[in-house]
Amino acid sequence: MEKRINYYTPELTEYSIINFSIIGKALCVATYFDKICKNFLLALVIKYPQYFKEKFKEFNNINLNSDELYSQIMKIADKINLDRCIKILSKINTENDKFIGFFGRFDKAREARNFIAHDLCLGYPENINKANFRAELAREIKENTSEIVNCLVLMEDLILSFNKEGMLPGIDKSSLVENIVSWVLDDEI
């Protein structure tokens, strides 16, 4: 049976609107994780270009004496995907005993991000309007979003340490994770 484009554009119902809202919020969290990791790596490269030139092949050809150093770094950083970004951050991590094991969880968060970005909606056009679809969707999104948000909290700690700042007082990390995941799964329209 040939599938046409209208097969992939489900009827807008209460179920589909809520489900698409939940999927969209999960995708926002996943995209934010990707961006934060890459921006942190970029900040490190800008601050320590010599270190990155010596340690990582991507940066071997940067000219440290060039007026275009920042542009060179930006051009290279734009080409680094999340997987490579986490591998680079993990290698740096092994040289800094304060954060040993810190990035081990980031690979799981990367897999969760990839699931949300690439696999979550596979096979769902025909199910998006079904009430029983919501339970499976909520389970998958809760599991994967929790993994990502926990790593976002860890990244916050790393950024604060990098900037020589302390954690903001009165912030309960587990409540923060729970609140963000609850927001993603909120099905009020």
PDB file of C-alpha atoms in Angstrom:
ATOM      1  CA  MET A   1       0.000   0.000   0.000  1.00  0.00           C
ATOM      2  CA  GLU A   2       1.395   3.362  -1.013  1.00  0.00           C
ATOM      3  CA  LYS A   3       1.535   5.961   1.756  1.00  0.00           C
ATOM      4  CA  ARG A   4       0.727   9.514   0.809  1.00  0.00           C
ATOM      5  CA  ILE A   5       1.641  12.719   2.599  1.00  0.00           C
ATOM      6  CA  ASN A   6      -1.820  13.039   4.159  1.00  0.00           C
ATOM      7  CA  TYR A   7      -1.069   9.791   6.018  1.00  0.00           C
ATOM      8  CA  TYR A   8       1.629  11.685   7.918  1.00  0.00           C
ATOM      9  CA  THR A   9      -0.515  14.681   8.801  1.00  0.00           C
ATOM     10  CA  PRO A  10      -2.861  13.421  11.500  1.00  0.00           C
ATOM     11  CA  GLU A  11      -6.166  14.997  12.287  1.00  0.00           C
ATOM     12  CA  LEU A  12      -5.899  17.641  14.989  1.00  0.00           C
ATOM     13  CA  THR A  13      -7.705  16.368  18.038  1.00  0.00           C
ATOM     14  CA  GLU A  14      -7.272  16.922  21.761  1.00  0.00           C
ATOM     15  CA  TYR A  15      -4.989  13.855  21.895  1.00  0.00           C
ATOM     16  CA  SER A  16      -2.806  14.868  18.981  1.00  0.00           C
ATOM     17  CA  ILE A  17      -2.440  18.463  20.187  1.00  0.00           C
ATOM     18  CA  ILE A  18      -1.428  17.333  23.679  1.00  0.00           C
ATOM     19  CA  ASN A  19       0.918  14.644  22.355  1.00  0.00           C
ATOM     20  CA  PHE A  20       2.591  17.024  19.924  1.00  0.00           C
ATOM     21  CA  SER A  21       2.957  19.558  22.741  1.00  0.00           C
ATOM     22  CA  ILE A  22       4.697  16.983  24.941  1.00  0.00           C
ATOM     23  CA  ILE A  23       6.949  15.872  22.073  1.00  0.00           C
ATOM     24  CA  GLY A  24       7.804  19.500  21.264  1.00  0.00           C
ATOM     25  CA  LYS A  25       8.769  20.317  24.855  1.00  0.00           C
ATOM     26  CA  ALA A  26      10.927  17.187  25.051  1.00  0.00           C
ATOM     27  CA  LEU A  27      12.623  18.226  21.817  1.00  0.00           C
ATOM     28  CA  CYS A  28      13.286  21.697  23.267  1.00  0.00           C
ATOM     29  CA  VAL A  29      15.027  20.158  26.301  1.00  0.00           C
ATOM     30  CA  ALA A  30      17.031  17.798  24.060  1.00  0.00           C
ATOM     31  CA  THR A  31      18.116  20.649  21.781  1.00  0.00           C
ATOM     32  CA  TYR A  32      19.073  22.811  24.761  1.00  0.00           C
ATOM     33  CA  PHE A  33      21.302  20.004  26.091  1.00  0.00           C
ATOM     34  CA  ASP A  34      23.038  19.746  22.720  1.00  0.00           C
ATOM     35  CA  LYS A  35      23.605  23.512  22.599  1.00  0.00           C
ATOM     36  CA  ILE A  36      24.832  23.844  26.208  1.00  0.00           C
ATOM     37  CA  CYS A  37      27.417  21.073  25.756  1.00  0.00           C
ATOM     38  CA  LYS A  38      28.731  22.593  22.535  1.00  0.00           C
ATOM     39  CA  ASN A  39      28.795  26.118  23.970  1.00  0.00           C
ATOM     40  CA  PHE A  40      30.730  24.955  27.022  1.00  0.00           C
ATOM     41  CA  LEU A  41      33.283  23.240  24.793  1.00  0.00           C
ATOM     42  CA  LEU A  42      33.522  26.408  22.704  1.00  0.00           C
ATOM     43  CA  ALA A  43      34.142  28.504  25.833  1.00  0.00           C
ATOM     44  CA  LEU A  44      36.946  26.149  26.866  1.00  0.00           C
ATOM     45  CA  VAL A  45      38.566  26.262  23.421  1.00  0.00           C
ATOM     46  CA  ILE A  46      38.422  30.062  23.356  1.00  0.00           C
ATOM     47  CA  LYS A  47      39.953  30.288  26.834  1.00  0.00           C
ATOM     48  CA  TYR A  48      42.611  27.575  26.285  1.00  0.00           C
ATOM     49  CA  PRO A  49      43.334  27.407  22.532  1.00  0.00           C
ATOM     50  CA  GLN A  50      46.911  26.131  22.992  1.00  0.00           C
ATOM     51  CA  TYR A  51      45.703  23.142  25.016  1.00  0.00           C
ATOM     52  CA  PHE A  52      43.134  22.187  22.369  1.00  0.00           C
ATOM     53  CA  LYS A  53      45.617  22.697  19.528  1.00  0.00           C
ATOM     54  CA  GLU A  54      47.989  20.226  21.193  1.00  0.00           C
ATOM     55  CA  LYS A  55      45.429  17.647  22.346  1.00  0.00           C
ATOM     56  CA  PHE A  56      42.701  17.399  19.707  1.00  0.00           C
ATOM     57  CA  LYS A  57      43.098  16.826  15.984  1.00  0.00           C
ATOM     58  CA  GLU A  58      40.176  19.102  15.133  1.00  0.00           C
ATOM     59  CA  PHE A  59      42.156  22.081  16.408  1.00  0.00           C
ATOM     60  CA  ASN A  60      45.659  21.146  15.145  1.00  0.00           C
ATOM     61  CA  ASN A  61      45.582  23.687  12.330  1.00  0.00           C
ATOM     62  CA  ILE A  62      44.481  26.761  14.238  1.00  0.00           C
ATOM     63  CA  ASN A  63      46.920  29.634  14.089  1.00  0.00           C
ATOM     64  CA  LEU A  64      47.297  30.927  17.638  1.00  0.00           C
ATOM     65  CA  ASN A  65      48.864  34.175  16.419  1.00  0.00           C
ATOM     66  CA  SER A  66      46.164  35.004  13.920  1.00  0.00           C
ATOM     67  CA  ASP A  67      43.764  37.900  14.287  1.00  0.00           C
ATOM     68  CA  GLU A  68      41.214  35.392  12.996  1.00  0.00           C
ATOM     69  CA  LEU A  69      41.716  32.916  15.867  1.00  0.00           C
ATOM     70  CA  TYR A  70      38.166  33.314  17.145  1.00  0.00           C
ATOM     71  CA  SER A  71      36.744  32.808  13.640  1.00  0.00           C
ATOM     72  CA  GLN A  72      38.912  29.722  13.154  1.00  0.00           C
ATOM     73  CA  ILE A  73      37.688  28.244  16.428  1.00  0.00           C
ATOM     74  CA  MET A  74      34.049  29.027  15.620  1.00  0.00           C
ATOM     75  CA  LYS A  75      34.313  27.403  12.189  1.00  0.00           C
ATOM     76  CA  ILE A  76      35.767  24.215  13.687  1.00  0.00           C
ATOM     77  CA  ALA A  77      33.374  24.139  16.647  1.00  0.00           C
ATOM     78  CA  ASP A  78      30.367  24.432  14.318  1.00  0.00           C
ATOM     79  CA  LYS A  79      31.372  21.132  12.705  1.00  0.00           C
ATOM     80  CA  ILE A  80      31.676  19.170  15.963  1.00  0.00           C
ATOM     81  CA  ASN A  81      28.633  17.024  16.687  1.00  0.00           C
ATOM     82  CA  LEU A  82      27.367  16.204  20.180  1.00  0.00           C
ATOM     83  CA  ASP A  83      29.033  12.782  20.243  1.00  0.00           C
ATOM     84  CA  ARG A  84      32.478  14.224  19.510  1.00  0.00           C
ATOM     85  CA  CYS A  85      31.840  17.143  21.859  1.00  0.00           C
ATOM     86  CA  ILE A  86      31.169  14.764  24.757  1.00  0.00           C
ATOM     87  CA  LYS A  87      34.230  12.665  23.875  1.00  0.00           C
ATOM     88  CA  ILE A  88      36.419  15.779  23.966  1.00  0.00           C
ATOM     89  CA  LEU A  89      34.891  16.939  27.249  1.00  0.00           C
ATOM     90  CA  SER A  90      35.363  13.424  28.679  1.00  0.00           C
ATOM     91  CA  LYS A  91      39.046  13.429  27.755  1.00  0.00           C
ATOM     92  CA  ILE A  92      39.496  16.792  29.464  1.00  0.00           C
ATOM     93  CA  ASN A  93      37.552  15.392  32.406  1.00  0.00           C
ATOM     94  CA  THR A  94      40.046  12.578  32.973  1.00  0.00           C
ATOM     95  CA  GLU A  95      42.749  15.205  33.470  1.00  0.00           C
ATOM     96  CA  ASN A  96      40.749  17.063  36.136  1.00  0.00           C
ATOM     97  CA  ASP A  97      40.190  14.857  39.173  1.00  0.00           C
ATOM     98  CA  LYS A  98      37.532  17.180  40.578  1.00  0.00           C
ATOM     99  CA  PHE A  99      35.110  15.929  37.942  1.00  0.00           C
ATOM    100  CA  ILE A 100      36.257  12.323  37.447  1.00  0.00           C
ATOM    101  CA  GLY A 101      33.381  10.270  36.098  1.00  0.00           C
ATOM    102  CA  PHE A 102      31.387  13.412  35.455  1.00  0.00           C
ATOM    103  CA  PHE A 103      30.922  12.887  31.733  1.00  0.00           C
ATOM    104  CA  GLY A 104      30.187   9.155  31.943  1.00  0.00           C
ATOM    105  CA  ARG A 105      26.517  10.049  32.280  1.00  0.00           C
ATOM    106  CA  PHE A 106      26.677  12.491  29.392  1.00  0.00           C
ATOM    107  CA  ASP A 107      26.927   9.724  26.830  1.00  0.00           C
ATOM    108  CA  LYS A 108      23.654   8.278  28.168  1.00  0.00           C
ATOM    109  CA  ALA A 109      22.115  11.751  27.940  1.00  0.00           C
ATOM    110  CA  ARG A 110      23.393  12.016  24.352  1.00  0.00           C
ATOM    111  CA  GLU A 111      21.660   8.724  23.553  1.00  0.00           C
ATOM    112  CA  ALA A 112      18.476  10.044  25.200  1.00  0.00           C
ATOM    113  CA  ARG A 113      18.760  13.244  23.157  1.00  0.00           C
ATOM    114  CA  ASN A 114      19.208  11.218  19.977  1.00  0.00           C
ATOM    115  CA  PHE A 115      16.194   9.077  20.843  1.00  0.00           C
ATOM    116  CA  ILE A 116      14.010  12.159  21.285  1.00  0.00           C
ATOM    117  CA  ALA A 117      15.380  13.882  18.184  1.00  0.00           C
ATOM    118  CA  HIS A 118      15.408  10.896  15.827  1.00  0.00           C
ATOM    119  CA  ASP A 119      13.377   7.939  17.086  1.00  0.00           C
ATOM    120  CA  LEU A 120      10.590   9.103  19.377  1.00  0.00           C
ATOM    121  CA  CYS A 121       8.050   9.729  16.631  1.00  0.00           C
ATOM    122  CA  LEU A 122       8.839   6.766  14.390  1.00  0.00           C
ATOM    123  CA  GLY A 123       5.604   4.938  13.702  1.00  0.00           C
ATOM    124  CA  TYR A 124       3.528   7.478  15.569  1.00  0.00           C
ATOM    125  CA  PRO A 125       1.496   9.246  12.879  1.00  0.00           C
ATOM    126  CA  GLU A 126      -1.054   6.463  13.017  1.00  0.00           C
ATOM    127  CA  ASN A 127      -1.064   6.419  16.848  1.00  0.00           C
ATOM    128  CA  ILE A 128      -0.928  10.107  17.761  1.00  0.00           C
ATOM    129  CA  ASN A 129      -4.717  10.338  18.202  1.00  0.00           C
ATOM    130  CA  LYS A 130      -5.046   7.256  20.391  1.00  0.00           C
ATOM    131  CA  ALA A 131      -5.519   7.739  24.128  1.00  0.00           C
ATOM    132  CA  ASN A 132      -3.488   4.641  25.007  1.00  0.00           C
ATOM    133  CA  PHE A 133      -0.537   6.023  23.043  1.00  0.00           C
ATOM    134  CA  ARG A 134      -0.079   8.689  25.727  1.00  0.00           C
ATOM    135  CA  ALA A 135       1.094   6.235  28.421  1.00  0.00           C
ATOM    136  CA  GLU A 136       3.898   4.870  26.226  1.00  0.00           C
ATOM    137  CA  LEU A 137       4.830   8.355  25.043  1.00  0.00           C
ATOM    138  CA  ALA A 138       4.920   9.673  28.624  1.00  0.00           C
ATOM    139  CA  ARG A 139       7.066   6.748  29.809  1.00  0.00           C
ATOM    140  CA  GLU A 140       9.610   7.178  27.013  1.00  0.00           C
ATOM    141  CA  ILE A 141       9.750  10.941  27.359  1.00  0.00           C
ATOM    142  CA  LYS A 142      10.026  10.848  31.158  1.00  0.00           C
ATOM    143  CA  GLU A 143      12.881   8.342  31.038  1.00  0.00           C
ATOM    144  CA  ASN A 144      14.849  10.159  28.348  1.00  0.00           C
ATOM    145  CA  THR A 145      14.130  13.711  29.483  1.00  0.00           C
ATOM    146  CA  SER A 146      15.134  12.830  33.064  1.00  0.00           C
ATOM    147  CA  GLU A 147      18.502  11.589  31.811  1.00  0.00           C
ATOM    148  CA  ILE A 148      19.055  14.792  29.844  1.00  0.00           C
ATOM    149  CA  VAL A 149      17.918  17.146  32.614  1.00  0.00           C
ATOM    150  CA  ASN A 150      20.123  15.421  35.199  1.00  0.00           C
ATOM    151  CA  CYS A 151      23.089  16.094  32.917  1.00  0.00           C
ATOM    152  CA  LEU A 152      21.986  19.695  32.398  1.00  0.00           C
ATOM    153  CA  VAL A 153      22.171  20.106  36.181  1.00  0.00           C
ATOM    154  CA  LEU A 154      25.642  18.529  36.156  1.00  0.00           C
ATOM    155  CA  MET A 155      26.651  20.879  33.348  1.00  0.00           C
ATOM    156  CA  GLU A 156      25.434  23.803  35.447  1.00  0.00           C
ATOM    157  CA  ASP A 157      27.799  22.658  38.225  1.00  0.00           C
ATOM    158  CA  LEU A 158      30.649  22.415  35.742  1.00  0.00           C
ATOM    159  CA  ILE A 159      29.974  25.867  34.301  1.00  0.00           C
ATOM    160  CA  LEU A 160      29.758  27.385  37.789  1.00  0.00           C
ATOM    161  CA  SER A 161      33.057  25.714  38.698  1.00  0.00           C
ATOM    162  CA  PHE A 162      34.648  26.909  35.453  1.00  0.00           C
ATOM    163  CA  ASN A 163      33.495  30.455  36.243  1.00  0.00           C
ATOM    164  CA  LYS A 164      34.643  30.051  39.860  1.00  0.00           C
ATOM    165  CA  GLU A 165      31.117  30.621  41.141  1.00  0.00           C
ATOM    166  CA  GLY A 166      29.204  28.669  43.749  1.00  0.00           C
ATOM    167  CA  MET A 167      25.871  26.963  43.285  1.00  0.00           C
ATOM    168  CA  LEU A 168      22.984  29.321  43.790  1.00  0.00           C
ATOM    169  CA  PRO A 169      21.671  28.986  47.354  1.00  0.00           C
ATOM    170  CA  GLY A 170      18.282  27.419  47.895  1.00  0.00           C
ATOM    171  CA  ILE A 171      18.225  25.388  44.687  1.00  0.00           C
ATOM    172  CA  ASP A 172      17.303  21.761  45.219  1.00  0.00           C
ATOM    173  CA  LYS A 173      18.680  19.891  42.216  1.00  0.00           C
ATOM    174  CA  SER A 174      16.301  16.951  42.463  1.00  0.00           C
ATOM    175  CA  SER A 175      13.306  19.318  42.614  1.00  0.00           C
ATOM    176  CA  LEU A 176      14.674  21.197  39.627  1.00  0.00           C
ATOM    177  CA  VAL A 177      14.901  17.985  37.588  1.00  0.00           C
ATOM    178  CA  GLU A 178      11.426  16.932  38.701  1.00  0.00           C
ATOM    179  CA  ASN A 179       9.941  20.344  37.830  1.00  0.00           C
ATOM    180  CA  ILE A 180      11.411  20.373  34.334  1.00  0.00           C
ATOM    181  CA  VAL A 181      10.288  16.811  33.582  1.00  0.00           C
ATOM    182  CA  SER A 182       6.806  17.655  34.938  1.00  0.00           C
ATOM    183  CA  TRP A 183       6.669  20.700  32.671  1.00  0.00           C
ATOM    184  CA  VAL A 184       7.544  18.552  29.652  1.00  0.00           C
ATOM    185  CA  LEU A 185       4.841  16.023  30.518  1.00  0.00           C
ATOM    186  CA  ASP A 186       2.204  18.618  31.419  1.00  0.00           C
ATOM    187  CA  ASP A 187      -0.785  17.788  29.255  1.00  0.00           C
ATOM    188  CA  GLU A 188      -2.897  20.857  29.894  1.00  0.00           C
ATOM    189  CA  ILE A 189      -3.894  22.646  26.706  1.00  0.00           C
TER     190      ILE A 189
END
